[in-house]
Amino acid sequence: MSGVSSISEAEQEELLEKLEVFKVKGKDKQGRKILRIIGKFFPARFVSVEVLKKYLEERVFPKVGKRKFTVVYVHTGVQRSENFPGISALRSIHDAIPANVRDNLEAVYFIHPGLQARLFLATFGRFLFSSGVYGKLRYVSRVDYLWENVRRNEVEIPEFVFDHDEDLEYRPMMDYGLESDHARVYGVPPTMDSPVSTYSMRCIS
């Protein structure tokens, strides 16, 4: 996030809201609220760490409330240059999460982690996150496996995530970083001027 564009804090918050990077909606099979995070939608080049922490504190955590909840994090299509805030930023964001919110977090379902993400978390995960949070991480290599814990009609998943699932069925080595996914174009990454509707959503019933 060191190269954040010089747009106002209000514009940064509006961008996060418009792109629906964070959305609290639905419940898992245990009746716990779901915080869905779409990594590909996160505009790391435009949003500062301080604005992100403020946004989470004021607009996301209150919606989670004081009860147990789970996170569905969609890593599909994430690009380090576009969507990754940086190691120090992740640590800062984690430290800013209120203790009661961390305690109420029951699980983080990490969809399409890929080899690089797995290696990164294996190397830095315990440094970046408390043992309690790191221990709640659950890798989900296919969307179908998510439905073992989350109700199908309770969470919206972008269509490009299902497209990636199909690619993995025919090209399984992509899971291990041995094959590129450049053959499929998931759409232009969202910017300040491109609407979220660039991506279609699917809510499975």
Coordinates of N, CA and C in Angstrom, one line a residue:
M1 N 0.8 -1.2 0.0 CA 0.0 0.0 0.0 C 0.9 1.3 0.0
S2 N 2.2 1.1 -0.1 CA 3.0 2.3 0.0 C 2.8 3.2 -1.2
G3 N 2.3 2.7 -2.3 CA 2.1 3.6 -3.5 C 0.7 4.0 -3.6
V4 N 0.0 4.2 -2.5 CA -1.5 4.5 -2.6 C -1.7 5.8 -3.3
S5 N -2.7 5.8 -4.2 CA -3.0 7.0 -5.0 C -3.6 8.1 -4.0
S6 N -3.3 9.3 -4.4 CA -3.7 10.5 -3.5 C -5.1 10.9 -3.7
I7 N -6.0 10.0 -3.3 CA -7.4 10.3 -3.3 C -7.8 10.5 -1.9
S8 N -8.9 11.2 -1.6 CA -9.3 11.5 -0.3 C -9.7 10.3 0.5
E9 N -9.7 10.4 1.8 CA -10.1 9.3 2.7 C -11.6 8.9 2.4
A10 N -12.4 9.9 2.2 CA -13.8 9.7 1.9 C -14.0 8.9 0.6
E11 N -13.2 9.2 -0.4 CA -13.2 8.5 -1.7 C -12.7 7.1 -1.6
Q12 N -11.7 6.9 -0.7 CA -11.2 5.6 -0.5 C -12.3 4.7 0.1
E13 N -13.0 5.2 1.1 CA -14.0 4.5 1.8 C -15.2 4.2 0.8
E14 N -15.5 5.2 0.0 CA -16.5 5.0 -1.0 C -16.2 3.9 -2.0
L15 N -14.9 3.8 -2.4 CA -14.4 2.8 -3.3 C -14.6 1.4 -2.7
L16 N -14.2 1.3 -1.4 CA -14.3 0.0 -0.7 C -15.8 -0.4 -0.7
E17 N -16.7 0.5 -0.4 CA -18.1 0.3 -0.4 C -18.7 -0.1 -1.7
K18 N -18.3 0.6 -2.7 CA -18.8 0.4 -4.1 C -18.3 -1.0 -4.6
L19 N -17.1 -1.4 -4.3 CA -16.6 -2.7 -4.8 C -17.1 -3.9 -4.0
E20 N -17.7 -3.6 -2.8 CA -18.2 -4.7 -2.0 C -17.0 -5.7 -1.7
V21 N -15.9 -5.2 -1.3 CA -14.8 -6.1 -0.9 C -15.2 -6.9 0.3
F22 N -15.8 -6.2 1.3 CA -16.2 -6.9 2.5 C -17.8 -6.8 2.5
K23 N -18.4 -8.0 2.8 CA -19.8 -8.0 2.9 C -20.3 -9.0 3.9
V24 N -21.0 -8.5 4.9 CA -21.6 -9.4 5.9 C -23.0 -9.8 5.5
K25 N -23.2 -11.0 5.2 CA -24.5 -11.5 4.7 C -24.6 -13.0 4.8
G26 N -25.7 -13.5 5.3 CA -25.9 -14.9 5.3 C -25.3 -15.6 6.6
K27 N -25.6 -16.9 6.7 CA -25.1 -17.7 7.8 C -24.6 -19.0 7.3
D28 N -23.7 -19.6 8.1 CA -23.2 -20.9 7.8 C -24.1 -22.0 8.4
K29 N -23.7 -23.2 8.3 CA -24.6 -24.3 8.7 C -24.8 -24.4 10.2
Q30 N -23.9 -23.6 10.9 CA -24.0 -23.6 12.4 C -24.8 -22.3 12.8
G31 N -25.3 -21.6 11.8 CA -26.1 -20.4 12.2 C -25.2 -19.2 12.5
R32 N -24.0 -19.2 12.1 CA -23.1 -18.1 12.4 C -23.0 -17.1 11.2
K33 N -22.9 -15.8 11.4 CA -22.9 -14.8 10.4 C -21.6 -15.1 9.5
I34 N -21.7 -14.7 8.2 CA -20.6 -14.8 7.3 C -20.1 -13.5 6.9
L35 N -18.8 -13.3 7.0 CA -18.1 -12.1 6.4 C -17.4 -12.6 5.2
R36 N -17.9 -12.2 4.0 CA -17.3 -12.6 2.7 C -16.3 -11.5 2.3
I37 N -15.1 -11.9 1.9 CA -14.1 -11.0 1.4 C -13.7 -11.5 0.0
I38 N -13.7 -10.6 -0.9 CA -13.3 -10.9 -2.3 C -11.9 -10.2 -2.5
G39 N -10.8 -11.0 -2.5 CA -9.5 -10.5 -2.6 C -9.2 -9.7 -3.9
K40 N -9.8 -10.3 -5.0 CA -9.6 -9.6 -6.3 C -10.2 -8.2 -6.4
F41 N -11.2 -8.0 -5.6 CA -11.8 -6.7 -5.6 C -11.1 -5.6 -4.8
F42 N -10.1 -6.1 -3.9 CA -9.5 -5.1 -3.0 C -8.5 -4.2 -3.8
P43 N -8.7 -2.9 -3.8 CA -7.9 -1.9 -4.6 C -6.7 -1.4 -3.7
A44 N -5.7 -2.3 -3.6 CA -4.6 -2.0 -2.7 C -3.8 -0.7 -3.1
R45 N -3.8 -0.4 -4.4 CA -3.1 0.8 -4.8 C -3.8 2.1 -4.5
F46 N -5.1 2.0 -4.1 CA -5.9 3.2 -3.9 C -6.3 3.5 -2.4
V47 N -6.1 2.4 -1.6 CA -6.6 2.5 -0.2 C -5.5 2.4 0.8
S48 N -5.4 3.3 1.7 CA -4.3 3.3 2.7 C -4.7 2.3 3.9
V49 N -3.7 1.9 4.6 CA -3.9 1.1 5.8 C -4.8 1.7 6.8
E50 N -4.6 3.0 7.0 CA -5.4 3.7 8.1 C -6.9 3.8 7.6
V51 N -7.1 4.0 6.4 CA -8.5 4.1 5.9 C -9.2 2.7 6.0
L52 N -8.4 1.7 5.6 CA -8.9 0.3 5.7 C -9.3 0.0 7.1
K53 N -8.4 0.3 8.1 CA -8.7 -0.1 9.5 C -9.9 0.7 10.0
K54 N -10.1 2.0 9.6 CA -11.2 2.8 9.9 C -12.5 2.2 9.3
Y55 N -12.4 1.8 8.1 CA -13.6 1.2 7.4 C -14.0 -0.1 8.1
L56 N -13.1 -0.9 8.4 CA -13.4 -2.2 9.1 C -14.1 -1.9 10.5
E57 N -13.5 -1.0 11.2 CA -14.0 -0.6 12.5 C -15.4 0.0 12.5
E58 N -15.7 0.8 11.5 CA -16.9 1.5 11.5 C -18.0 0.9 10.7
R59 N -17.6 0.1 9.6 CA -18.7 -0.4 8.7 C -18.8 -1.9 8.6
V60 N -17.7 -2.6 9.1 CA -17.8 -4.1 9.0 C -18.0 -4.7 10.3
F61 N -17.1 -4.5 11.3 CA -17.2 -5.1 12.6 C -18.5 -4.9 13.3
P62 N -19.1 -3.7 13.2 CA -20.4 -3.6 13.9 C -21.5 -4.5 13.3
K63 N -21.4 -4.8 12.0 CA -22.4 -5.7 11.3 C -22.2 -7.2 11.8
V64 N -20.9 -7.5 12.2 CA -20.6 -8.8 12.7 C -21.3 -9.0 14.1
G65 N -21.3 -7.9 14.8 CA -21.9 -7.9 16.2 C -21.0 -8.6 17.2
K66 N -21.6 -9.1 18.2 CA -20.8 -9.7 19.3 C -21.0 -11.2 19.4
R67 N -21.4 -11.8 18.3 CA -21.6 -13.2 18.2 C -20.6 -13.9 17.4
K68 N -20.5 -15.2 17.4 CA -19.6 -16.0 16.6 C -19.9 -15.8 15.1
F69 N -18.8 -15.8 14.3 CA -19.0 -15.6 12.9 C -17.8 -16.3 12.2
T70 N -18.0 -16.5 10.8 CA -17.0 -17.1 10.0 C -16.6 -16.1 8.9
V71 N -15.5 -16.3 8.3 CA -15.0 -15.5 7.1 C -14.9 -16.5 5.9
V72 N -15.5 -16.0 4.8 CA -15.2 -16.7 3.5 C -14.4 -15.8 2.7
Y73 N -13.1 -16.1 2.6 CA -12.2 -15.3 1.8 C -11.9 -15.9 0.4
V74 N -12.2 -15.2 -0.6 CA -12.0 -15.7 -2.0 C -10.7 -15.1 -2.6
H75 N -9.8 -16.0 -2.8 CA -8.4 -15.6 -3.2 C -8.3 -15.7 -4.7
T76 N -9.3 -16.2 -5.4 CA -9.2 -16.4 -6.9 C -8.9 -15.1 -7.6
G77 N -7.9 -15.2 -8.5 CA -7.6 -14.1 -9.3 C -6.8 -13.0 -8.7
V78 N -6.4 -13.1 -7.4 CA -5.6 -12.1 -6.7 C -4.2 -11.9 -7.4
Q79 N -3.9 -10.6 -7.6 CA -2.6 -10.3 -8.1 C -1.8 -9.4 -7.1
R80 N -0.6 -9.8 -6.8 CA 0.2 -9.1 -5.8 C 0.3 -7.6 -6.1
S81 N 0.5 -7.2 -7.3 CA 0.7 -5.8 -7.7 C -0.6 -5.0 -7.5
E82 N -1.8 -5.7 -7.6 CA -3.0 -5.0 -7.6 C -3.8 -5.1 -6.3
N83 N -3.7 -6.3 -5.7 CA -4.6 -6.6 -4.5 C -3.9 -6.8 -3.2
F84 N -2.6 -7.0 -3.2 CA -1.9 -7.3 -2.0 C -1.5 -6.1 -1.2
P85 N -1.9 -5.9 0.0 CA -1.5 -4.7 0.8 C -0.1 -4.6 1.3
G86 N 0.5 -5.8 1.4 CA 1.9 -5.8 1.9 C 1.9 -6.5 3.3
I87 N 3.1 -7.0 3.6 CA 3.2 -7.8 4.9 C 3.0 -6.9 6.1
S88 N 3.7 -5.7 6.1 CA 3.5 -4.9 7.3 C 2.1 -4.4 7.5
A89 N 1.4 -4.1 6.3 CA 0.0 -3.7 6.4 C -0.9 -4.8 6.9
L90 N -0.7 -6.0 6.5 CA -1.5 -7.1 7.0 C -1.3 -7.2 8.5
R91 N -0.1 -7.1 9.0 CA 0.2 -7.2 10.4 C -0.5 -6.1 11.2
S92 N -0.4 -4.9 10.6 CA -1.1 -3.7 11.2 C -2.6 -3.8 11.3
I93 N -3.2 -4.4 10.2 CA -4.6 -4.6 10.2 C -5.0 -5.6 11.2
H94 N -4.2 -6.7 11.3 CA -4.6 -7.8 12.3 C -4.5 -7.2 13.7
D95 N -3.5 -6.4 14.0 CA -3.3 -5.9 15.4 C -4.4 -4.9 15.7
A96 N -5.1 -4.3 14.7 CA -6.1 -3.3 15.0 C -7.5 -4.0 15.2
I97 N -7.6 -5.3 14.9 CA -8.9 -6.0 15.1 C -9.2 -6.1 16.6
P98 N -10.3 -5.7 17.0 CA -10.6 -5.8 18.5 C -10.5 -7.2 19.0
A99 N -10.1 -7.4 20.2 CA -9.9 -8.7 20.7 C -11.2 -9.6 20.7
N100 N -12.3 -8.9 21.0 CA -13.6 -9.7 21.0 C -14.0 -10.2 19.6
V101 N -13.6 -9.4 18.6 CA -13.9 -9.8 17.2 C -13.0 -11.0 16.8
R102 N -11.7 -11.0 17.2 CA -10.8 -12.1 16.9 C -11.3 -13.4 17.7
D103 N -11.8 -13.2 18.9 CA -12.2 -14.3 19.7 C -13.5 -14.9 19.1
N104 N -14.3 -14.1 18.5 CA -15.6 -14.6 18.0 C -15.4 -15.2 16.6
L105 N -14.3 -15.0 16.0 CA -14.0 -15.6 14.7 C -13.8 -17.1 14.9
E106 N -14.7 -17.9 14.2 CA -14.7 -19.4 14.3 C -13.8 -20.1 13.3
A107 N -13.9 -19.5 12.0 CA -13.1 -20.2 10.9 C -12.9 -19.2 9.8
V108 N -11.8 -19.4 9.0 CA -11.6 -18.6 7.8 C -11.5 -19.6 6.7
Y109 N -12.5 -19.6 5.8 CA -12.5 -20.5 4.7 C -11.8 -19.8 3.5
F110 N -10.6 -20.3 3.1 CA -9.7 -19.6 2.2 C -9.9 -20.4 0.8
I111 N -10.7 -19.7 -0.1 CA -11.0 -20.4 -1.3 C -9.9 -20.2 -2.4
H112 N -9.5 -21.2 -3.0 CA -8.4 -21.2 -4.1 C -7.1 -20.6 -3.6
P113 N -6.5 -21.2 -2.6 CA -5.3 -20.6 -2.1 C -4.1 -20.7 -3.0
G114 N -4.0 -21.7 -3.8 CA -2.8 -21.8 -4.7 C -1.5 -22.1 -4.0
L115 N -0.5 -22.5 -4.7 CA 0.8 -22.9 -4.1 C 1.5 -21.6 -3.4
Q116 N 1.5 -20.5 -4.1 CA 2.2 -19.3 -3.6 C 1.6 -18.9 -2.3
A117 N 0.2 -18.8 -2.2 CA -0.4 -18.4 -1.0 C -0.2 -19.3 0.1
R118 N -0.2 -20.6 -0.2 CA 0.1 -21.6 0.9 C 1.5 -21.5 1.4
L119 N 2.5 -21.3 0.5 CA 3.9 -21.1 0.9 C 4.1 -19.8 1.7
F120 N 3.4 -18.8 1.3 CA 3.5 -17.5 2.0 C 2.9 -17.6 3.4
L121 N 1.8 -18.2 3.6 CA 1.2 -18.4 4.9 C 2.0 -19.4 5.8
A122 N 2.5 -20.4 5.1 CA 3.4 -21.3 5.9 C 4.6 -20.6 6.4
T123 N 5.1 -19.6 5.7 CA 6.3 -18.9 6.1 C 6.0 -17.8 7.0
F124 N 5.0 -17.0 6.7 CA 4.7 -15.7 7.5 C 3.5 -15.8 8.3
G125 N 2.6 -16.8 8.1 CA 1.3 -16.8 8.8 C 1.4 -16.6 10.3
R126 N 2.3 -17.3 11.0 CA 2.3 -17.2 12.4 C 2.9 -15.9 12.9
F127 N 3.7 -15.3 12.0 CA 4.3 -14.0 12.3 C 3.2 -12.9 12.1
L128 N 2.4 -13.0 11.1 CA 1.4 -12.0 10.8 C 0.2 -12.1 11.7
F129 N -0.2 -13.3 12.0 CA -1.5 -13.5 12.7 C -1.2 -14.2 14.0
S130 N -2.1 -13.9 15.0 CA -2.0 -14.6 16.3 C -2.3 -16.1 16.0
S131 N -1.8 -16.9 16.9 CA -1.9 -18.4 16.8 C -3.4 -18.7 16.7
G132 N -4.3 -18.0 17.4 CA -5.7 -18.3 17.4 C -6.3 -18.1 16.1
V133 N -6.0 -17.0 15.4 CA -6.5 -16.7 14.0 C -5.9 -17.6 13.0
Y134 N -4.6 -17.8 13.1 CA -3.9 -18.7 12.1 C -4.4 -20.1 12.2
G135 N -4.7 -20.6 13.4 CA -5.2 -21.9 13.6 C -6.6 -22.2 13.1
K136 N -7.3 -21.1 12.7 CA -8.7 -21.2 12.3 C -8.8 -21.2 10.7
L137 N -7.6 -21.1 10.1 CA -7.6 -21.1 8.6 C -7.9 -22.5 8.1
R138 N -8.8 -22.5 7.1 CA -9.2 -23.7 6.4 C -9.1 -23.5 4.9
Y139 N -8.2 -24.3 4.3 CA -8.1 -24.1 2.8 C -9.2 -24.9 2.1
V140 N -9.7 -24.2 1.1 CA -10.8 -24.7 0.3 C -10.4 -24.7 -1.2
S141 N -10.0 -25.9 -1.7 CA -9.5 -25.9 -3.1 C -10.6 -25.8 -4.2
R142 N -11.8 -26.2 -3.8 CA -12.9 -26.1 -4.8 C -14.1 -25.5 -4.1
V143 N -14.9 -24.8 -4.8 CA -16.1 -24.1 -4.2 C -17.1 -25.2 -3.6
D144 N -17.2 -26.3 -4.3 CA -18.1 -27.4 -3.8 C -17.8 -27.8 -2.4
Y145 N -16.5 -27.7 -2.0 CA -16.1 -28.1 -0.6 C -16.6 -27.1 0.4
L146 N -16.8 -25.9 0.0 CA -17.3 -24.8 0.9 C -18.7 -25.2 1.4
W147 N -19.5 -25.8 0.6 CA -20.9 -26.1 0.9 C -21.0 -27.2 2.1
E148 N -19.9 -27.8 2.4 CA -19.9 -28.7 3.6 C -20.1 -27.9 4.9
N149 N -19.7 -26.6 4.9 CA -19.8 -25.8 6.1 C -20.7 -24.6 5.9
V150 N -20.9 -24.1 4.7 CA -21.7 -22.9 4.4 C -23.0 -23.3 3.6
R151 N -24.1 -22.7 4.0 CA -25.3 -22.9 3.2 C -25.2 -22.3 1.8
R152 N -25.6 -23.1 0.8 CA -25.4 -22.7 -0.6 C -26.1 -21.4 -0.9
N153 N -27.2 -21.1 -0.4 CA -28.0 -19.9 -0.8 C -27.8 -18.8 0.1
E154 N -26.7 -18.8 1.0 CA -26.5 -17.8 1.9 C -25.3 -16.8 1.5
V155 N -24.5 -17.2 0.6 CA -23.4 -16.4 0.2 C -23.3 -16.3 -1.3
E156 N -23.0 -15.0 -1.8 CA -22.8 -14.8 -3.2 C -21.4 -15.0 -3.6
I157 N -21.1 -15.8 -4.6 CA -19.8 -16.0 -5.1 C -19.7 -15.5 -6.5
P158 N -18.6 -14.7 -6.9 CA -18.5 -14.2 -8.2 C -18.4 -15.3 -9.3
E159 N -18.9 -15.1 -10.4 CA -18.9 -16.1 -11.5 C -17.5 -16.6 -11.8
F160 N -16.5 -15.6 -11.8 CA -15.2 -16.0 -12.2 C -14.6 -17.1 -11.3
V161 N -15.1 -17.2 -10.0 CA -14.6 -18.2 -9.1 C -15.0 -19.6 -9.6
F162 N -16.3 -19.7 -10.1 CA -16.7 -21.0 -10.6 C -16.0 -21.3 -11.9
D163 N -15.7 -20.3 -12.7 CA -14.9 -20.5 -13.9 C -13.5 -21.1 -13.6
H164 N -12.9 -20.6 -12.5 CA -11.6 -21.1 -12.1 C -11.7 -22.5 -11.6
D165 N -12.8 -22.8 -11.0 CA -13.1 -24.2 -10.5 C -13.1 -25.2 -11.7
E166 N -13.7 -24.7 -12.8 CA -13.8 -25.5 -14.0 C -12.4 -25.7 -14.6
D167 N -11.6 -24.6 -14.6 CA -10.3 -24.7 -15.1 C -9.5 -25.8 -14.3
L168 N -9.6 -25.8 -13.0 CA -8.9 -26.7 -12.2 C -9.3 -28.1 -12.4
E169 N -10.5 -28.4 -12.8 CA -11.0 -29.7 -13.1 C -10.2 -30.3 -14.3
Y170 N -10.0 -29.4 -15.3 CA -9.3 -29.9 -16.5 C -7.8 -29.7 -16.5
R171 N -7.3 -28.8 -15.6 CA -5.9 -28.5 -15.5 C -5.5 -28.5 -14.0
P172 N -5.5 -29.6 -13.4 CA -5.3 -29.7 -11.9 C -4.0 -29.2 -11.5
M173 N -3.0 -29.2 -12.3 CA -1.6 -28.8 -11.9 C -1.6 -27.3 -11.6
M174 N -2.6 -26.6 -12.0 CA -2.7 -25.1 -11.6 C -2.7 -25.0 -10.1
D175 N -3.3 -26.0 -9.4 CA -3.3 -26.0 -7.9 C -1.9 -25.9 -7.3
Y176 N -0.9 -26.4 -8.1 CA 0.4 -26.5 -7.5 C 1.4 -25.4 -8.2
G177 N 0.8 -24.5 -8.9 CA 1.6 -23.5 -9.5 C 2.4 -23.9 -10.7
L178 N 2.1 -25.1 -11.2 CA 2.9 -25.7 -12.3 C 2.3 -25.4 -13.7
E179 N 1.1 -24.7 -13.7 CA 0.5 -24.4 -14.9 C -0.2 -23.0 -14.8
S180 N -0.1 -22.2 -15.8 CA -0.7 -20.8 -15.7 C -2.2 -20.9 -16.0
D181 N -2.9 -19.8 -15.4 CA -4.3 -19.7 -15.8 C -4.5 -18.5 -16.7
H182 N -3.5 -18.1 -17.5 CA -3.6 -17.0 -18.3 C -4.6 -17.2 -19.5
A183 N -4.9 -18.4 -19.8 CA -5.8 -18.7 -20.9 C -7.2 -18.2 -20.7
R184 N -7.6 -18.1 -19.4 CA -8.9 -17.6 -19.1 C -8.8 -16.1 -18.6
V185 N -9.6 -15.3 -19.2 CA -9.6 -13.9 -18.8 C -10.8 -13.7 -17.9
Y186 N -10.6 -13.2 -16.6 CA -11.7 -13.1 -15.7 C -12.3 -11.7 -15.7
G187 N -11.8 -10.8 -16.5 CA -12.4 -9.5 -16.6 C -11.4 -8.5 -16.1
V188 N -11.6 -7.2 -16.4 CA -10.7 -6.2 -16.1 C -10.8 -5.9 -14.6
P189 N -9.7 -5.9 -13.8 CA -9.7 -5.6 -12.4 C -10.5 -4.3 -12.1
P190 N -11.3 -4.3 -11.1 CA -12.1 -3.1 -10.8 C -11.2 -1.9 -10.4
T191 N -11.6 -0.7 -10.9 CA -10.9 0.5 -10.6 C -12.0 1.5 -10.1
M192 N -11.5 2.7 -9.9 CA -12.5 3.7 -9.4 C -13.6 4.0 -10.4
D193 N -13.3 3.7 -11.7 CA -14.3 4.0 -12.7 C -15.0 2.8 -13.3
S194 N -14.7 1.6 -12.8 CA -15.3 0.4 -13.4 C -16.3 -0.2 -12.3
P195 N -17.5 -0.4 -12.7 CA -18.5 -0.9 -11.7 C -18.3 -2.3 -11.3
V196 N -18.8 -2.7 -10.2 CA -18.7 -4.0 -9.7 C -19.4 -5.0 -10.6
S197 N -20.4 -4.5 -11.4 CA -21.2 -5.3 -12.3 C -20.3 -6.0 -13.4
T198 N -19.0 -5.5 -13.5 CA -18.1 -6.2 -14.4 C -18.1 -7.7 -14.1
Y199 N -18.3 -8.0 -12.8 CA -18.3 -9.4 -12.4 C -19.8 -9.9 -12.1
S200 N -20.2 -11.0 -12.6 CA -21.5 -11.5 -12.3 C -21.4 -12.3 -11.0
M201 N -22.4 -12.4 -10.2 CA -22.5 -13.1 -9.0 C -23.4 -14.3 -9.1
R202 N -23.1 -15.4 -8.4 CA -23.9 -16.6 -8.4 C -24.2 -16.9 -6.9
C203 N -25.5 -17.0 -6.6 CA -25.9 -17.4 -5.3 C -26.6 -18.8 -5.5
I204 N -26.0 -19.8 -5.0 CA -26.5 -21.2 -5.3 C -27.6 -21.5 -4.3
S205 N -28.7 -22.0 -4.9 CA -29.9 -22.4 -4.1 C -29.9 -23.9 -4.0

